[in-house]
PDB file of C-alpha atoms in Angstrom:
ATOM      1  CA  MET A  30      -0.151   0.023  -0.109  1.00 86.00           C
ATOM      2  CA  LYS A  31       1.069   3.899  -0.942  1.00 96.00           C
ATOM      3  CA  LYS A  32       0.632   5.852   2.194  1.00 98.00           C
ATOM      4  CA  ILE A  33      -0.788   9.375   0.643  1.00 98.00           C
ATOM      5  CA  PHE A  34      -1.105  12.488   3.084  1.00 98.00           C
ATOM      6  CA  VAL A  35      -3.117  15.072   1.085  1.00 98.00           C
ATOM      7  CA  ILE A  36      -3.239  18.738   2.351  1.00 98.00           C
ATOM      8  CA  ASN A  37      -6.093  20.721   0.962  1.00 97.00           C
ATOM      9  CA  GLY A  38      -4.762  24.314   1.263  1.00 96.00           C
ATOM     10  CA  GLY A  39      -7.736  26.012  -0.083  1.00 94.00           C
ATOM     11  CA  GLN A  40      -8.389  28.996   2.710  1.00 92.00           C
ATOM     12  CA  HIS A  41     -12.264  30.209   2.921  1.00 86.00           C
ATOM     13  CA  PHE A  42     -11.628  33.948   2.753  1.00 80.00           C
ATOM     14  CA  ALA A  43     -13.290  37.179   0.493  1.00 69.00           C
ATOM     15  CA  HIS A  44     -14.381  36.315  -2.656  1.00 65.00           C
ATOM     16  CA  SER A  45     -12.268  32.934  -2.806  1.00 64.00           C
ATOM     17  CA  GLY A  46     -13.837  29.697  -1.490  1.00 69.00           C
ATOM     18  CA  GLY A  47     -11.238  27.034  -2.395  1.00 75.00           C
ATOM     19  CA  LYS A  48     -13.744  25.447  -4.243  1.00 87.00           C
ATOM     20  CA  PHE A  49     -11.109  24.072  -7.042  1.00 93.00           C
ATOM     21  CA  ASN A  50      -9.034  23.129  -4.300  1.00 94.00           C
ATOM     22  CA  LYS A  51     -11.794  21.158  -2.672  1.00 94.00           C
ATOM     23  CA  THR A  52     -12.897  19.591  -6.308  1.00 95.00           C
ATOM     24  CA  LEU A  53      -8.957  18.321  -6.203  1.00 97.00           C
ATOM     25  CA  THR A  54      -9.205  16.648  -2.732  1.00 97.00           C
ATOM     26  CA  GLU A  55     -12.307  15.124  -3.418  1.00 97.00           C
ATOM     27  CA  LEU A  56     -10.546  13.497  -6.845  1.00 98.00           C
ATOM     28  CA  ASP A  57      -7.829  12.260  -4.555  1.00 97.00           C
ATOM     29  CA  ILE A  58     -10.406  10.673  -2.368  1.00 97.00           C
ATOM     30  CA  SER A  59     -12.036   8.791  -5.586  1.00 96.00           C
ATOM     31  CA  PHE A  60      -8.758   7.834  -6.626  1.00 97.00           C
ATOM     32  CA  TYR A  61      -6.377   7.002  -3.703  1.00 97.00           C
ATOM     33  CA  THR A  62      -8.577   3.743  -2.655  1.00 96.00           C
ATOM     34  CA  LYS A  63      -7.689   0.541  -0.840  1.00 96.00           C
ATOM     35  CA  GLU A  64      -8.863  -1.118  -4.197  1.00 95.00           C
ATOM     36  CA  ASN A  65      -6.170   1.213  -5.881  1.00 94.00           C
ATOM     37  CA  GLY A  66      -3.518   0.378  -3.584  1.00 95.00           C
ATOM     38  CA  PHE A  67      -3.137   3.495  -1.336  1.00 97.00           C
ATOM     39  CA  GLU A  68      -3.967   4.491   2.209  1.00 97.00           C
ATOM     40  CA  LEU A  69      -5.106   8.098   2.812  1.00 98.00           C
ATOM     41  CA  GLU A  70      -4.702  10.741   5.139  1.00 98.00           C
ATOM     42  CA  VAL A  71      -6.589  14.067   4.423  1.00 98.00           C
ATOM     43  CA  THR A  72      -6.089  17.307   6.401  1.00 98.00           C
ATOM     44  CA  ASP A  73      -8.126  20.993   5.418  1.00 97.00           C
ATOM     45  CA  ILE A  74      -6.384  23.685   7.110  1.00 97.00           C
ATOM     46  CA  ASN A  75     -10.033  25.548   7.492  1.00 95.00           C
ATOM     47  CA  GLU A  76     -10.564  22.957   9.842  1.00 96.00           C
ATOM     48  CA  PRO A  77      -9.004  22.211  13.691  1.00 97.00           C
ATOM     49  CA  TYR A  78      -5.939  20.223  13.792  1.00 98.00           C
ATOM     50  CA  ASP A  79      -3.643  18.726  16.364  1.00 98.00           C
ATOM     51  CA  LEU A  80      -0.145  19.833  15.795  1.00 98.00           C
ATOM     52  CA  ASP A  81       1.432  16.340  16.531  1.00 97.00           C
ATOM     53  CA  GLN A  82      -0.698  14.326  14.706  1.00 98.00           C
ATOM     54  CA  GLU A  83      -0.324  16.348  11.940  1.00 98.00           C
ATOM     55  CA  VAL A  84       3.613  15.654  12.450  1.00 98.00           C
ATOM     56  CA  GLN A  85       2.838  12.135  12.416  1.00 98.00           C
ATOM     57  CA  LYS A  86       0.754  12.182   9.017  1.00 98.00           C
ATOM     58  CA  PHE A  87       4.106  13.718   7.395  1.00 98.00           C
ATOM     59  CA  VAL A  88       6.494  11.033   9.065  1.00 98.00           C
ATOM     60  CA  TRP A  89       3.554   8.158   8.018  1.00 98.00           C
ATOM     61  CA  ALA A  90       3.419   9.499   4.391  1.00 98.00           C
ATOM     62  CA  ASP A  91       5.481   7.835   1.264  1.00 98.00           C
ATOM     63  CA  VAL A  92       3.866  10.818  -0.563  1.00 98.00           C
ATOM     64  CA  VAL A  93       2.819  14.167   0.915  1.00 98.00           C
ATOM     65  CA  ALA A  94       0.009  16.030  -1.846  1.00 98.00           C
ATOM     66  CA  TYR A  95      -0.474  19.817  -1.492  1.00 98.00           C
ATOM     67  CA  HIS A  96      -3.316  21.488  -3.097  1.00 98.00           C
ATOM     68  CA  THR A  97      -3.079  25.642  -2.739  1.00 97.00           C
ATOM     69  CA  PRO A  98      -4.215  28.668  -4.461  1.00 95.00           C
ATOM     70  CA  VAL A  99      -1.916  31.260  -4.905  1.00 94.00           C
ATOM     71  CA  TRP A 100      -2.441  34.320  -3.289  1.00 94.00           C
ATOM     72  CA  TRP A 101      -0.222  37.512  -3.966  1.00 93.00           C
ATOM     73  CA  PHE A 102       2.309  35.130  -5.556  1.00 96.00           C
ATOM     74  CA  GLY A 103       2.532  33.077  -2.456  1.00 95.00           C
ATOM     75  CA  LEU A 104       0.936  30.224   0.039  1.00 96.00           C
ATOM     76  CA  PRO A 105      -2.620  31.420   1.591  1.00 95.00           C
ATOM     77  CA  TYR A 106      -1.821  32.613   5.289  1.00 96.00           C
ATOM     78  CA  LYS A 107      -3.568  29.599   7.016  1.00 96.00           C
ATOM     79  CA  LEU A 108      -1.505  27.214   4.942  1.00 97.00           C
ATOM     80  CA  LYS A 109       1.539  29.190   5.584  1.00 98.00           C
ATOM     81  CA  GLU A 110       0.435  29.333   9.275  1.00 98.00           C
ATOM     82  CA  TYR A 111      -0.020  25.453   9.354  1.00 98.00           C
ATOM     83  CA  ILE A 112       3.397  24.641   7.638  1.00 98.00           C
ATOM     84  CA  ASP A 113       5.020  26.995  10.195  1.00 98.00           C
ATOM     85  CA  LEU A 114       3.328  25.282  13.056  1.00 98.00           C
ATOM     86  CA  VAL A 115       3.647  21.703  12.099  1.00 98.00           C
ATOM     87  CA  PHE A 116       7.203  21.962  10.730  1.00 98.00           C
ATOM     88  CA  THR A 117       8.168  23.502  14.175  1.00 97.00           C
ATOM     89  CA  ALA A 118       6.072  20.751  16.238  1.00 98.00           C
ATOM     90  CA  GLY A 119       8.397  18.369  14.048  1.00 96.00           C
ATOM     91  CA  HIS A 120      11.706  19.413  15.045  1.00 97.00           C
ATOM     92  CA  ARG A 121      13.738  16.515  15.873  1.00 97.00           C
ATOM     93  CA  LYS A 122      10.265  14.422  15.994  1.00 97.00           C
ATOM     94  CA  GLY A 123      10.328  13.325  12.219  1.00 96.00           C
ATOM     95  CA  ILE A 124      10.470  16.162  10.279  1.00 97.00           C
ATOM     96  CA  TYR A 125      13.825  17.854  10.801  1.00 94.00           C
ATOM     97  CA  ARG A 126      16.968  17.640  13.023  1.00 94.00           C
ATOM     98  CA  SER A 127      18.447  20.936  12.609  1.00 93.00           C
ATOM     99  CA  ASP A 128      19.708  23.077   9.729  1.00 89.00           C
ATOM    100  CA  GLY A 129      22.209  20.512   8.780  1.00 92.00           C
ATOM    101  CA  ARG A 130      25.340  22.751   9.845  1.00 94.00           C
ATOM    102  CA  LYS A 131      28.095  21.595  11.864  1.00 93.00           C
ATOM    103  CA  THR A 132      30.003  24.307  13.889  1.00 93.00           C
ATOM    104  CA  ASP A 133      33.338  23.600  12.875  1.00 91.00           C
ATOM    105  CA  ASN A 134      32.425  24.789   9.594  1.00 92.00           C
ATOM    106  CA  PRO A 135      28.983  26.762   9.337  1.00 94.00           C
ATOM    107  CA  ALA A 136      29.176  28.240   5.810  1.00 95.00           C
ATOM    108  CA  ILE A 137      28.363  24.776   4.305  1.00 94.00           C
ATOM    109  CA  ASN A 138      25.531  22.018   4.314  1.00 89.00           C
ATOM    110  CA  TYR A 139      22.799  24.367   4.968  1.00 94.00           C
ATOM    111  CA  GLY A 140      19.537  22.685   4.327  1.00 93.00           C
ATOM    112  CA  THR A 141      20.745  18.999   4.679  1.00 92.00           C
ATOM    113  CA  GLY A 142      18.896  18.248   8.001  1.00 91.00           C
ATOM    114  CA  GLY A 143      15.790  17.246   7.308  1.00 92.00           C
ATOM    115  CA  MET A 144      14.262  13.806   8.327  1.00 96.00           C
ATOM    116  CA  LEU A 145      12.303  12.935   5.559  1.00 97.00           C
ATOM    117  CA  HIS A 146      14.293  11.481   3.134  1.00 97.00           C
ATOM    118  CA  GLY A 147      12.669   9.029   1.178  1.00 96.00           C
ATOM    119  CA  ARG A 148       9.290  10.502   0.590  1.00 97.00           C
ATOM    120  CA  LYS A 149       8.175  12.543  -2.029  1.00 98.00           C
ATOM    121  CA  TYR A 150       5.733  15.640  -2.149  1.00 98.00           C
ATOM    122  CA  MET A 151       3.490  16.843  -4.858  1.00 98.00           C
ATOM    123  CA  LEU A 152       1.923  20.213  -5.677  1.00 98.00           C
ATOM    124  CA  SER A 153      -0.960  21.719  -7.521  1.00 97.00           C
ATOM    125  CA  THR A 154      -1.802  25.447  -7.722  1.00 97.00           C
ATOM    126  CA  THR A 155      -4.735  27.187  -8.700  1.00 96.00           C
ATOM    127  CA  TRP A 156      -4.193  30.998 -10.207  1.00 94.00           C
ATOM    128  CA  ASN A 157      -6.451  33.745 -11.430  1.00 92.00           C
ATOM    129  CA  ALA A 158      -3.394  34.656 -14.127  1.00 95.00           C
ATOM    130  CA  PRO A 159      -3.507  32.874 -17.484  1.00 93.00           C
ATOM    131  CA  GLU A 160      -1.104  30.489 -18.041  1.00 94.00           C
ATOM    132  CA  THR A 161       0.038  32.915 -20.801  1.00 95.00           C
ATOM    133  CA  ALA A 162       1.377  35.100 -18.023  1.00 96.00           C
ATOM    134  CA  PHE A 163       4.220  32.757 -17.588  1.00 96.00           C
ATOM    135  CA  THR A 164       4.674  31.772 -21.415  1.00 96.00           C
ATOM    136  CA  LEU A 165       4.728  34.277 -23.165  1.00 97.00           C
ATOM    137  CA  PRO A 166       7.449  37.237 -23.980  1.00 97.00           C
ATOM    138  CA  GLY A 167       7.034  40.375 -22.433  1.00 97.00           C
ATOM    139  CA  GLU A 168       4.339  39.112 -19.958  1.00 96.00           C
ATOM    140  CA  PHE A 169       4.238  39.128 -16.200  1.00 94.00           C
ATOM    141  CA  PHE A 170       6.319  36.628 -14.728  1.00 96.00           C
ATOM    142  CA  HIS A 171       9.174  37.052 -17.718  1.00 96.00           C
ATOM    143  CA  GLN A 172       8.780  33.342 -19.038  1.00 95.00           C
ATOM    144  CA  THR A 173       9.836  32.010 -15.555  1.00 96.00           C
ATOM    145  CA  SER A 174       7.759  28.919 -14.283  1.00 96.00           C
ATOM    146  CA  VAL A 175       5.586  28.803 -11.691  1.00 97.00           C
ATOM    147  CA  ASP A 176       7.941  26.122  -9.821  1.00 96.00           C
ATOM    148  CA  ASP A 177      10.955  28.564 -10.770  1.00 95.00           C
ATOM    149  CA  GLY A 178       9.498  31.449  -9.649  1.00 96.00           C
ATOM    150  CA  PRO A 179       6.363  32.051  -6.956  1.00 97.00           C
ATOM    151  CA  LEU A 180       6.719  28.952  -5.916  1.00 97.00           C
ATOM    152  CA  PHE A 181      10.594  28.208  -5.311  1.00 97.00           C
ATOM    153  CA  GLY A 182      10.734  29.037  -1.863  1.00 97.00           C
ATOM    154  CA  PHE A 183       7.754  26.171  -1.352  1.00 97.00           C
ATOM    155  CA  HIS A 184      10.318  23.664  -3.434  1.00 98.00           C
ATOM    156  CA  ARG A 185      13.216  24.418  -1.014  1.00 98.00           C
ATOM    157  CA  MET A 186      11.244  24.100   1.956  1.00 97.00           C
ATOM    158  CA  ASN A 187      10.106  20.538   1.200  1.00 98.00           C
ATOM    159  CA  ALA A 188      14.188  20.289   0.370  1.00 98.00           C
ATOM    160  CA  PHE A 189      14.731  21.332   3.515  1.00 97.00           C
ATOM    161  CA  THR A 190      12.933  18.249   5.194  1.00 98.00           C
ATOM    162  CA  GLY A 191      14.623  15.698   2.779  1.00 97.00           C
ATOM    163  CA  MET A 192      11.677  15.334   0.696  1.00 98.00           C
ATOM    164  CA  GLU A 193      11.711  15.079  -3.408  1.00 97.00           C
ATOM    165  CA  PRO A 194       9.616  16.326  -5.530  1.00 97.00           C
ATOM    166  CA  LEU A 195       6.919  14.760  -7.960  1.00 97.00           C
ATOM    167  CA  PRO A 196       5.853  16.425 -11.111  1.00 96.00           C
ATOM    168  CA  SER A 197       3.949  19.759 -10.360  1.00 97.00           C
ATOM    169  CA  ILE A 198       0.379  20.438 -11.824  1.00 97.00           C
ATOM    170  CA  HIS A 199      -0.924  24.149 -12.353  1.00 97.00           C
ATOM    171  CA  PHE A 200      -4.601  25.234 -13.168  1.00 96.00           C
ATOM    172  CA  HIS A 201      -4.943  29.015 -14.696  1.00 96.00           C
ATOM    173  CA  ASP A 202      -7.766  31.525 -15.111  1.00 92.00           C
ATOM    174  CA  LEU A 203     -10.030  30.239 -12.298  1.00 90.00           C
ATOM    175  CA  GLU A 204     -11.609  33.158 -11.600  1.00 85.00           C
ATOM    176  CA  LYS A 205     -12.342  35.721 -14.586  1.00 84.00           C
ATOM    177  CA  ASN A 206     -12.883  33.395 -17.323  1.00 85.00           C
ATOM    178  CA  VAL A 207     -13.204  30.254 -15.869  1.00 87.00           C
ATOM    179  CA  THR A 208     -16.322  27.833 -17.782  1.00 89.00           C
ATOM    180  CA  GLU A 209     -17.811  24.559 -17.117  1.00 91.00           C
ATOM    181  CA  GLU A 210     -16.044  23.113 -19.907  1.00 92.00           C
ATOM    182  CA  GLN A 211     -12.620  24.476 -18.464  1.00 92.00           C
ATOM    183  CA  ILE A 212     -13.382  22.708 -15.003  1.00 94.00           C
ATOM    184  CA  THR A 213     -14.071  19.415 -16.987  1.00 95.00           C
ATOM    185  CA  ASP A 214     -11.216  19.569 -18.640  1.00 95.00           C
ATOM    186  CA  TYR A 215      -9.034  20.316 -15.480  1.00 96.00           C
ATOM    187  CA  LYS A 216     -10.673  17.535 -13.957  1.00 97.00           C
ATOM    188  CA  ASN A 217      -9.746  15.149 -16.598  1.00 97.00           C
ATOM    189  CA  ARG A 218      -5.850  16.557 -16.154  1.00 97.00           C
ATOM    190  CA  TYR A 219      -6.054  16.097 -12.887  1.00 97.00           C
ATOM    191  CA  LEU A 220      -6.676  12.164 -12.737  1.00 97.00           C
ATOM    192  CA  GLU A 221      -4.456  11.861 -16.002  1.00 97.00           C
ATOM    193  CA  HIS A 222      -1.796  13.522 -14.172  1.00 97.00           C
ATOM    194  CA  LEU A 223      -2.115  11.098 -11.009  1.00 97.00           C
ATOM    195  CA  LYS A 224      -2.387   7.914 -13.455  1.00 95.00           C
ATOM    196  CA  HIS A 225       0.824   8.687 -15.223  1.00 95.00           C
ATOM    197  CA  ILE A 226       2.666   9.195 -11.774  1.00 94.00           C
ATOM    198  CA  PHE A 227       1.109   6.297  -9.563  1.00 92.00           C
ATOM    199  CA  GLN A 228       0.283   3.905 -12.247  1.00 82.00           C
ATOM    200  CA  GLU A 229       2.158   4.426 -15.606  1.00 67.00           C
ATOM    201  CA  LYS A 230       5.410   5.047 -13.904  1.00 56.00           C
ATOM    202  CA  GLU A 231       5.002   2.328 -10.865  1.00 50.00           C
ATOM    203  CA  ILE A 232       6.260   4.689  -8.374  1.00 52.00           C
ATOM    204  CA  THR A 233       7.009   2.478  -5.813  1.00 48.00           C
ATOM    205  CA  GLU A 234      10.556   3.159  -4.441  1.00 48.00           C
TER     206      GLU A 234
END
């Protein structure tokens, strides 16, 4: 059984209800079943949580799946708070031991003190920005991808714990120009993404 921990970071706030992040989480529940060879834990950051239990979910999981909208080019504040609190609670309890440096040479080896080696993580993000804002010359993100641009720090955060990335998936233009056809297409794309990673590629290591 592959152990999956899903974090729904779709915060309820203002005009953003986190609807598509909830939809992705529901698709996870339908995909990561015992019949398909998975055990599943889910956390919704809008609901109360126990820090020690959340730490144990990271330690337990083979794969951590994050679903998050992007607000002002970063994580929603409740998801950021969740990570700050849980990772701090996980100090020397399975998430990280130290920053990795030694007193005899503190200039090197920063970021090597994680305790989640052997685990992987997968990121999905949802955006109002269209995909072309990242890909066309002269547009806002200067042809820098989500993973190498706004979410670069997020990926280094996970590397700090020792986790390694699975391919990300990003969903664009979900506010101003979204249609039912687009939602259906995105749902199908997400399920194909999961099948490619967990069935076709036979992720077993």
